[in-house]
């Protein structure tokens, strides 16, 4: 299967338009049509309806395979380039917001550093495809258990830190004075769904058996202090690493989660063999 044809198919399916895909990819519309026809001939199945432009059942199934296939190809290209290239002078660190807030390394080189704040699920892919030299990812885990990361490429992971988890509440909330909270007592509370900032609600549900924890509001940003402002205004609760919640300040209160016993875990991820600033950073993180 030609990856160029597959990329064209993904673009047409995403944009629901042959002409829009042609503009995005820099092809003529006839070239895009030829790509799709060649791919359909190769696979022996119609992949798209034409009016309207939409994936067929076979096309939907191919789309399920396309993203990981193309990602692995990009990762392979980046891995080979990483080995062949001269050692870089700078360093790019990709990190999810709460990983960065919980563990800002004091040993970062003083010059030549770029920090990219990304959604958790995007950090491993950025490292695998060469968009970052080192990544910091985080999530809920049982003590000493590794995080479950997407299988995007052969990556090395190392534990950076584990710490308790806290429930971020408005300072005026009736539960704000407690010494600790059980997750089971918060199943029906109002929650803020902030997948790229707080610990994700699907992980919270999984920790409590997969039920409840419905979102009253969704926040799609990456600024933790904006999330804290929404909590302070009474829009819902959020689960954060203890050290992050404790720094949110006026208007909020963080109470330790005592049951179930889960931790906020941070791991660093990298590809290949690091040297220079990357090697120094990973050593400092460990």
GROMACS .gro file of C-alpha atoms in nm:
model
  286
    1UNK     CA    1   0.000   0.000   0.000
    2UNK     CA    2   0.152   0.331  -0.110
    3UNK     CA    3   0.165   0.571   0.189
    4UNK     CA    4   0.125   0.871  -0.042
    5UNK     CA    5  -0.207   0.733  -0.161
    6UNK     CA    6  -0.308   0.660   0.197
    7UNK     CA    7  -0.233   1.017   0.305
    8UNK     CA    8  -0.444   1.147   0.018
    9UNK     CA    9  -0.733   0.920   0.122
   10UNK     CA   10  -0.713   1.039   0.484
   11UNK     CA   11  -0.719   1.404   0.370
   12UNK     CA   12  -1.021   1.352   0.142
   13UNK     CA   13  -1.211   1.163   0.413
   14UNK     CA   14  -1.130   1.427   0.677
   15UNK     CA   15  -1.223   1.724   0.457
   16UNK     CA   16  -1.513   1.547   0.279
   17UNK     CA   17  -1.393   1.708  -0.043
   18UNK     CA   18  -1.159   1.615  -0.328
   19UNK     CA   19  -1.093   1.980  -0.413
   20UNK     CA   20  -1.020   2.080  -0.051
   21UNK     CA   21  -0.781   1.786  -0.014
   22UNK     CA   22  -0.607   1.888  -0.337
   23UNK     CA   23  -0.555   2.243  -0.204
   24UNK     CA   24  -0.425   2.117   0.129
   25UNK     CA   25  -0.185   1.862  -0.024
   26UNK     CA   26  -0.070   2.078  -0.313
   27UNK     CA   27  -0.202   1.844  -0.583
   28UNK     CA   28  -0.443   1.897  -0.868
   29UNK     CA   29  -0.794   1.765  -0.817
   30UNK     CA   30  -0.743   1.512  -1.095
   31UNK     CA   31  -0.430   1.383  -0.920
   32UNK     CA   32  -0.628   1.335  -0.597
   33UNK     CA   33  -0.896   1.144  -0.789
   34UNK     CA   34  -0.625   0.925  -0.946
   35UNK     CA   35  -0.473   0.857  -0.603
   36UNK     CA   36  -0.808   0.741  -0.465
   37UNK     CA   37  -0.880   0.529  -0.771
   38UNK     CA   38  -0.536   0.366  -0.748
   39UNK     CA   39  -0.583   0.290  -0.378
   40UNK     CA   40  -0.929   0.144  -0.438
   41UNK     CA   41  -0.790  -0.071  -0.719
   42UNK     CA   42  -0.503  -0.190  -0.498
   43UNK     CA   43  -0.738  -0.287  -0.213
   44UNK     CA   44  -1.020  -0.413  -0.434
   45UNK     CA   45  -1.283  -0.209  -0.254
   46UNK     CA   46  -1.466   0.122  -0.291
   47UNK     CA   47  -1.340   0.350  -0.016
   48UNK     CA   48  -1.540   0.669  -0.072
   49UNK     CA   49  -1.883   0.764  -0.198
   50UNK     CA   50  -1.865   1.064  -0.430
   51UNK     CA   51  -2.188   1.257  -0.369
   52UNK     CA   52  -2.159   1.332  -0.087
   53UNK     CA   53  -1.792   1.252  -0.028
   54UNK     CA   54  -1.788   1.011   0.267
   55UNK     CA   55  -1.611   0.688   0.364
   56UNK     CA   56  -1.778   0.358   0.279
   57UNK     CA   57  -1.776   0.078   0.537
   58UNK     CA   58  -1.444  -0.038   0.389
   59UNK     CA   59  -1.317   0.322   0.401
   60UNK     CA   60  -1.409   0.356   0.767
   61UNK     CA   61  -1.214   0.041   0.845
   62UNK     CA   62  -0.912   0.169   0.652
   63UNK     CA   63  -0.924   0.496   0.846
   64UNK     CA   64  -0.892   0.299   1.169
   65UNK     CA   65  -0.562   0.160   1.041
   66UNK     CA   66  -0.440   0.473   0.862
   67UNK     CA   67  -0.345   0.697   1.157
   68UNK     CA   68  -0.119   0.445   1.336
   69UNK     CA   69   0.031   0.328   1.005
   70UNK     CA   70   0.122   0.680   0.895
   71UNK     CA   71   0.248   0.768   1.243
   72UNK     CA   72   0.479   0.466   1.245
   73UNK     CA   73   0.613   0.565   0.902
   74UNK     CA   74   0.683   0.919   1.026
   75UNK     CA   75   0.845   0.775   1.339
   76UNK     CA   76   1.069   0.545   1.131
   77UNK     CA   77   1.177   0.837   0.912
   78UNK     CA   78   1.254   1.049   1.219
   79UNK     CA   79   1.443   0.765   1.387
   80UNK     CA   80   1.669   0.711   1.087
   81UNK     CA   81   1.724   1.086   1.049
   82UNK     CA   82   1.806   1.110   1.419
   83UNK     CA   83   2.085   0.855   1.380
   84UNK     CA   84   2.224   1.006   1.060
   85UNK     CA   85   2.207   1.371   1.161
   86UNK     CA   86   2.476   1.572   1.334
   87UNK     CA   87   2.420   1.623   1.710
   88UNK     CA   88   2.166   1.905   1.762
   89UNK     CA   89   2.270   2.226   1.932
   90UNK     CA   90   1.933   2.285   2.101
   91UNK     CA   91   1.681   2.081   2.290
   92UNK     CA   92   1.304   2.053   2.249
   93UNK     CA   93   1.102   1.927   2.545
   94UNK     CA   94   0.736   1.830   2.489
   95UNK     CA   95   0.524   1.806   2.801
   96UNK     CA   96   0.163   1.778   2.906
   97UNK     CA   97   0.054   2.076   3.123
   98UNK     CA   98   0.029   1.896   3.457
   99UNK     CA   99   0.354   1.707   3.396
  100UNK     CA  100   0.527   2.038   3.338
  101UNK     CA  101   0.368   2.202   3.644
  102UNK     CA  102   0.447   1.904   3.864
  103UNK     CA  103   0.804   1.860   3.748
  104UNK     CA  104   0.976   2.166   3.601
  105UNK     CA  105   1.341   2.055   3.590
  106UNK     CA  106   1.580   2.302   3.746
  107UNK     CA  107   1.860   2.148   3.540
  108UNK     CA  108   1.722   2.263   3.204
  109UNK     CA  109   2.006   2.412   2.999
  110UNK     CA  110   2.006   2.790   3.022
  111UNK     CA  111   2.006   2.844   2.645
  112UNK     CA  112   1.877   2.670   2.334
  113UNK     CA  113   1.569   2.511   2.492
  114UNK     CA  114   1.220   2.499   2.338
  115UNK     CA  115   0.931   2.380   2.557
  116UNK     CA  116   0.619   2.258   2.374
  117UNK     CA  117   0.302   2.213   2.583
  118UNK     CA  118   0.089   1.942   2.422
  119UNK     CA  119  -0.204   1.718   2.501
  120UNK     CA  120  -0.093   1.404   2.686
  121UNK     CA  121  -0.174   1.174   2.396
  122UNK     CA  122   0.033   1.389   2.157
  123UNK     CA  123   0.359   1.387   2.355
  124UNK     CA  124   0.480   1.033   2.262
  125UNK     CA  125   0.396   1.098   1.896
  126UNK     CA  126   0.593   1.425   1.900
  127UNK     CA  127   0.898   1.243   2.035
  128UNK     CA  128   0.857   0.951   1.794
  129UNK     CA  129   0.830   1.173   1.486
  130UNK     CA  130   1.114   1.409   1.577
  131UNK     CA  131   0.903   1.700   1.696
  132UNK     CA  132   1.070   1.682   2.037
  133UNK     CA  133   1.387   1.530   2.180
  134UNK     CA  134   1.239   1.440   2.519
  135UNK     CA  135   0.880   1.416   2.640
  136UNK     CA  136   0.715   1.440   2.980
  137UNK     CA  137   0.386   1.252   3.015
  138UNK     CA  138   0.167   1.199   3.318
  139UNK     CA  139  -0.146   1.028   3.441
  140UNK     CA  140  -0.314   0.830   3.717
  141UNK     CA  141  -0.156   0.499   3.814
  142UNK     CA  142  -0.135   0.255   4.099
  143UNK     CA  143   0.184   0.315   4.300
  144UNK     CA  144   0.492   0.195   4.106
  145UNK     CA  145   0.283   0.094   3.802
  146UNK     CA  146   0.397   0.234   3.465
  147UNK     CA  147   0.170   0.455   3.256
  148UNK     CA  148  -0.012   0.302   2.962
  149UNK     CA  149   0.126   0.492   2.665
  150UNK     CA  150   0.017   0.460   2.301
  151UNK     CA  151   0.232   0.225   2.095
  152UNK     CA  152   0.353   0.480   1.841
  153UNK     CA  153   0.716   0.366   1.806
  154UNK     CA  154   0.997   0.203   2.004
  155UNK     CA  155   1.044   0.458   2.283
  156UNK     CA  156   1.238   0.442   2.608
  157UNK     CA  157   1.046   0.545   2.920
  158UNK     CA  158   1.180   0.632   3.263
  159UNK     CA  159   0.998   0.710   3.585
  160UNK     CA  160   1.040   1.072   3.690
  161UNK     CA  161   0.814   1.109   3.994
  162UNK     CA  162   0.506   0.992   4.179
  163UNK     CA  163   0.300   1.200   4.419
  164UNK     CA  164  -0.044   1.199   4.584
  165UNK     CA  165  -0.353   1.320   4.398
  166UNK     CA  166  -0.577   1.601   4.519
  167UNK     CA  167  -0.933   1.711   4.447
  168UNK     CA  168  -0.945   2.080   4.359
  169UNK     CA  169  -1.255   2.243   4.512
  170UNK     CA  170  -1.387   2.597   4.549
  171UNK     CA  171  -1.267   2.736   4.881
  172UNK     CA  172  -1.632   2.771   4.990
  173UNK     CA  173  -1.724   2.410   4.906
  174UNK     CA  174  -1.873   2.210   5.198
  175UNK     CA  175  -1.599   1.945   5.157
  176UNK     CA  176  -1.312   2.195   5.150
  177UNK     CA  177  -1.224   2.145   5.517
  178UNK     CA  178  -1.190   1.765   5.501
  179UNK     CA  179  -0.860   1.591   5.570
  180UNK     CA  180  -0.921   1.351   5.283
  181UNK     CA  181  -1.184   1.249   5.027
  182UNK     CA  182  -1.299   0.917   4.883
  183UNK     CA  183  -1.357   0.911   4.509
  184UNK     CA  184  -1.672   0.705   4.566
  185UNK     CA  185  -1.826   1.002   4.750
  186UNK     CA  186  -1.775   1.228   4.447
  187UNK     CA  187  -1.931   1.014   4.173
  188UNK     CA  188  -2.233   1.245   4.142
  189UNK     CA  189  -2.046   1.573   4.193
  190UNK     CA  190  -2.017   1.840   3.923
  191UNK     CA  191  -1.687   1.789   3.738
  192UNK     CA  192  -1.493   1.989   3.482
  193UNK     CA  193  -1.382   1.779   3.187
  194UNK     CA  194  -1.035   1.921   3.113
  195UNK     CA  195  -0.860   1.641   2.924
  196UNK     CA  196  -0.541   1.836   2.853
  197UNK     CA  197  -0.512   2.007   3.192
  198UNK     CA  198  -0.663   1.808   3.480
  199UNK     CA  199  -0.628   1.434   3.516
  200UNK     CA  200  -0.872   1.301   3.252
  201UNK     CA  201  -1.222   1.198   3.359
  202UNK     CA  202  -1.196   0.858   3.180
  203UNK     CA  203  -0.900   0.775   3.408
  204UNK     CA  204  -1.102   0.895   3.709
  205UNK     CA  205  -1.396   0.673   3.608
  206UNK     CA  206  -1.167   0.376   3.555
  207UNK     CA  207  -1.021   0.421   3.904
  208UNK     CA  208  -1.372   0.398   4.049
  209UNK     CA  209  -1.511   0.119   3.833
  210UNK     CA  210  -1.612   0.304   3.517
  211UNK     CA  211  -1.932   0.483   3.631
  212UNK     CA  212  -2.040   0.840   3.704
  213UNK     CA  213  -1.824   1.154   3.703
  214UNK     CA  214  -2.032   1.338   3.445
  215UNK     CA  215  -1.892   1.670   3.324
  216UNK     CA  216  -2.080   1.992   3.398
  217UNK     CA  217  -1.837   2.190   3.180
  218UNK     CA  218  -1.561   2.108   2.931
  219UNK     CA  219  -1.238   2.308   2.919
  220UNK     CA  220  -1.021   2.246   2.612
  221UNK     CA  221  -0.729   2.472   2.704
  222UNK     CA  222  -0.390   2.388   2.851
  223UNK     CA  223  -0.359   2.658   3.119
  224UNK     CA  224  -0.390   2.509   3.467
  225UNK     CA  225  -0.462   2.846   3.631
  226UNK     CA  226  -0.757   2.905   3.399
  227UNK     CA  227  -0.889   2.566   3.508
  228UNK     CA  228  -0.844   2.671   3.872
  229UNK     CA  229  -1.044   2.987   3.800
  230UNK     CA  230  -1.331   2.777   3.665
  231UNK     CA  231  -1.320   2.561   3.979
  232UNK     CA  232  -1.314   2.870   4.204
  233UNK     CA  233  -1.621   3.003   4.020
  234UNK     CA  234  -1.814   2.686   4.106
  235UNK     CA  235  -1.829   2.524   3.763
  236UNK     CA  236  -1.706   2.189   3.890
  237UNK     CA  237  -1.428   1.989   4.054
  238UNK     CA  238  -1.099   1.872   3.904
  239UNK     CA  239  -0.838   1.612   3.994
  240UNK     CA  240  -0.480   1.738   3.997
  241UNK     CA  241  -0.139   1.634   4.127
  242UNK     CA  242  -0.117   1.745   4.490
  243UNK     CA  243   0.174   1.983   4.432
  244UNK     CA  244  -0.007   2.153   4.142
  245UNK     CA  245  -0.338   2.190   4.325
  246UNK     CA  246  -0.163   2.334   4.631
  247UNK     CA  247  -0.018   2.617   4.421
  248UNK     CA  248  -0.347   2.730   4.267
  249UNK     CA  249  -0.403   2.987   4.543
  250UNK     CA  250  -0.700   3.215   4.621
  251UNK     CA  251  -1.048   3.078   4.563
  252UNK     CA  252  -0.960   2.709   4.563
  253UNK     CA  253  -0.873   2.438   4.809
  254UNK     CA  254  -0.706   2.103   4.742
  255UNK     CA  255  -0.801   1.797   4.951
  256UNK     CA  256  -0.606   1.473   4.931
  257UNK     CA  257  -0.766   1.174   4.762
  258UNK     CA  258  -0.733   0.889   5.011
  259UNK     CA  259  -0.935   0.616   4.839
  260UNK     CA  260  -0.862   0.449   4.603
  261UNK     CA  261  -0.490   0.482   4.657
  262UNK     CA  262  -0.366   0.610   4.323
  263UNK     CA  263  -0.080   0.844   4.241
  264UNK     CA  264   0.005   1.103   3.982
  265UNK     CA  265   0.295   0.955   3.786
  266UNK     CA  266   0.529   1.143   3.553
  267UNK     CA  267   0.750   0.963   3.302
  268UNK     CA  268   0.999   1.090   3.047
  269UNK     CA  269   1.007   0.936   2.700
  270UNK     CA  270   1.276   0.953   2.434
  271UNK     CA  271   1.387   0.769   2.123
  272UNK     CA  272   1.725   0.623   2.040
  273UNK     CA  273   2.039   0.717   2.232
  274UNK     CA  274   2.050   1.065   2.379
  275UNK     CA  275   2.358   1.281   2.402
  276UNK     CA  276   2.448   1.632   2.510
  277UNK     CA  277   2.164   1.842   2.650
  278UNK     CA  278   1.908   1.561   2.608
  279UNK     CA  279   2.119   1.315   2.805
  280UNK     CA  280   2.179   1.575   3.077
  281UNK     CA  281   1.808   1.652   3.104
  282UNK     CA  282   1.702   1.290   3.135
  283UNK     CA  283   1.971   1.240   3.399
  284UNK     CA  284   1.844   1.541   3.593
  285UNK     CA  285   1.484   1.421   3.568
  286UNK     CA  286   1.576   1.078   3.703
   0.00000   0.00000   0.00000
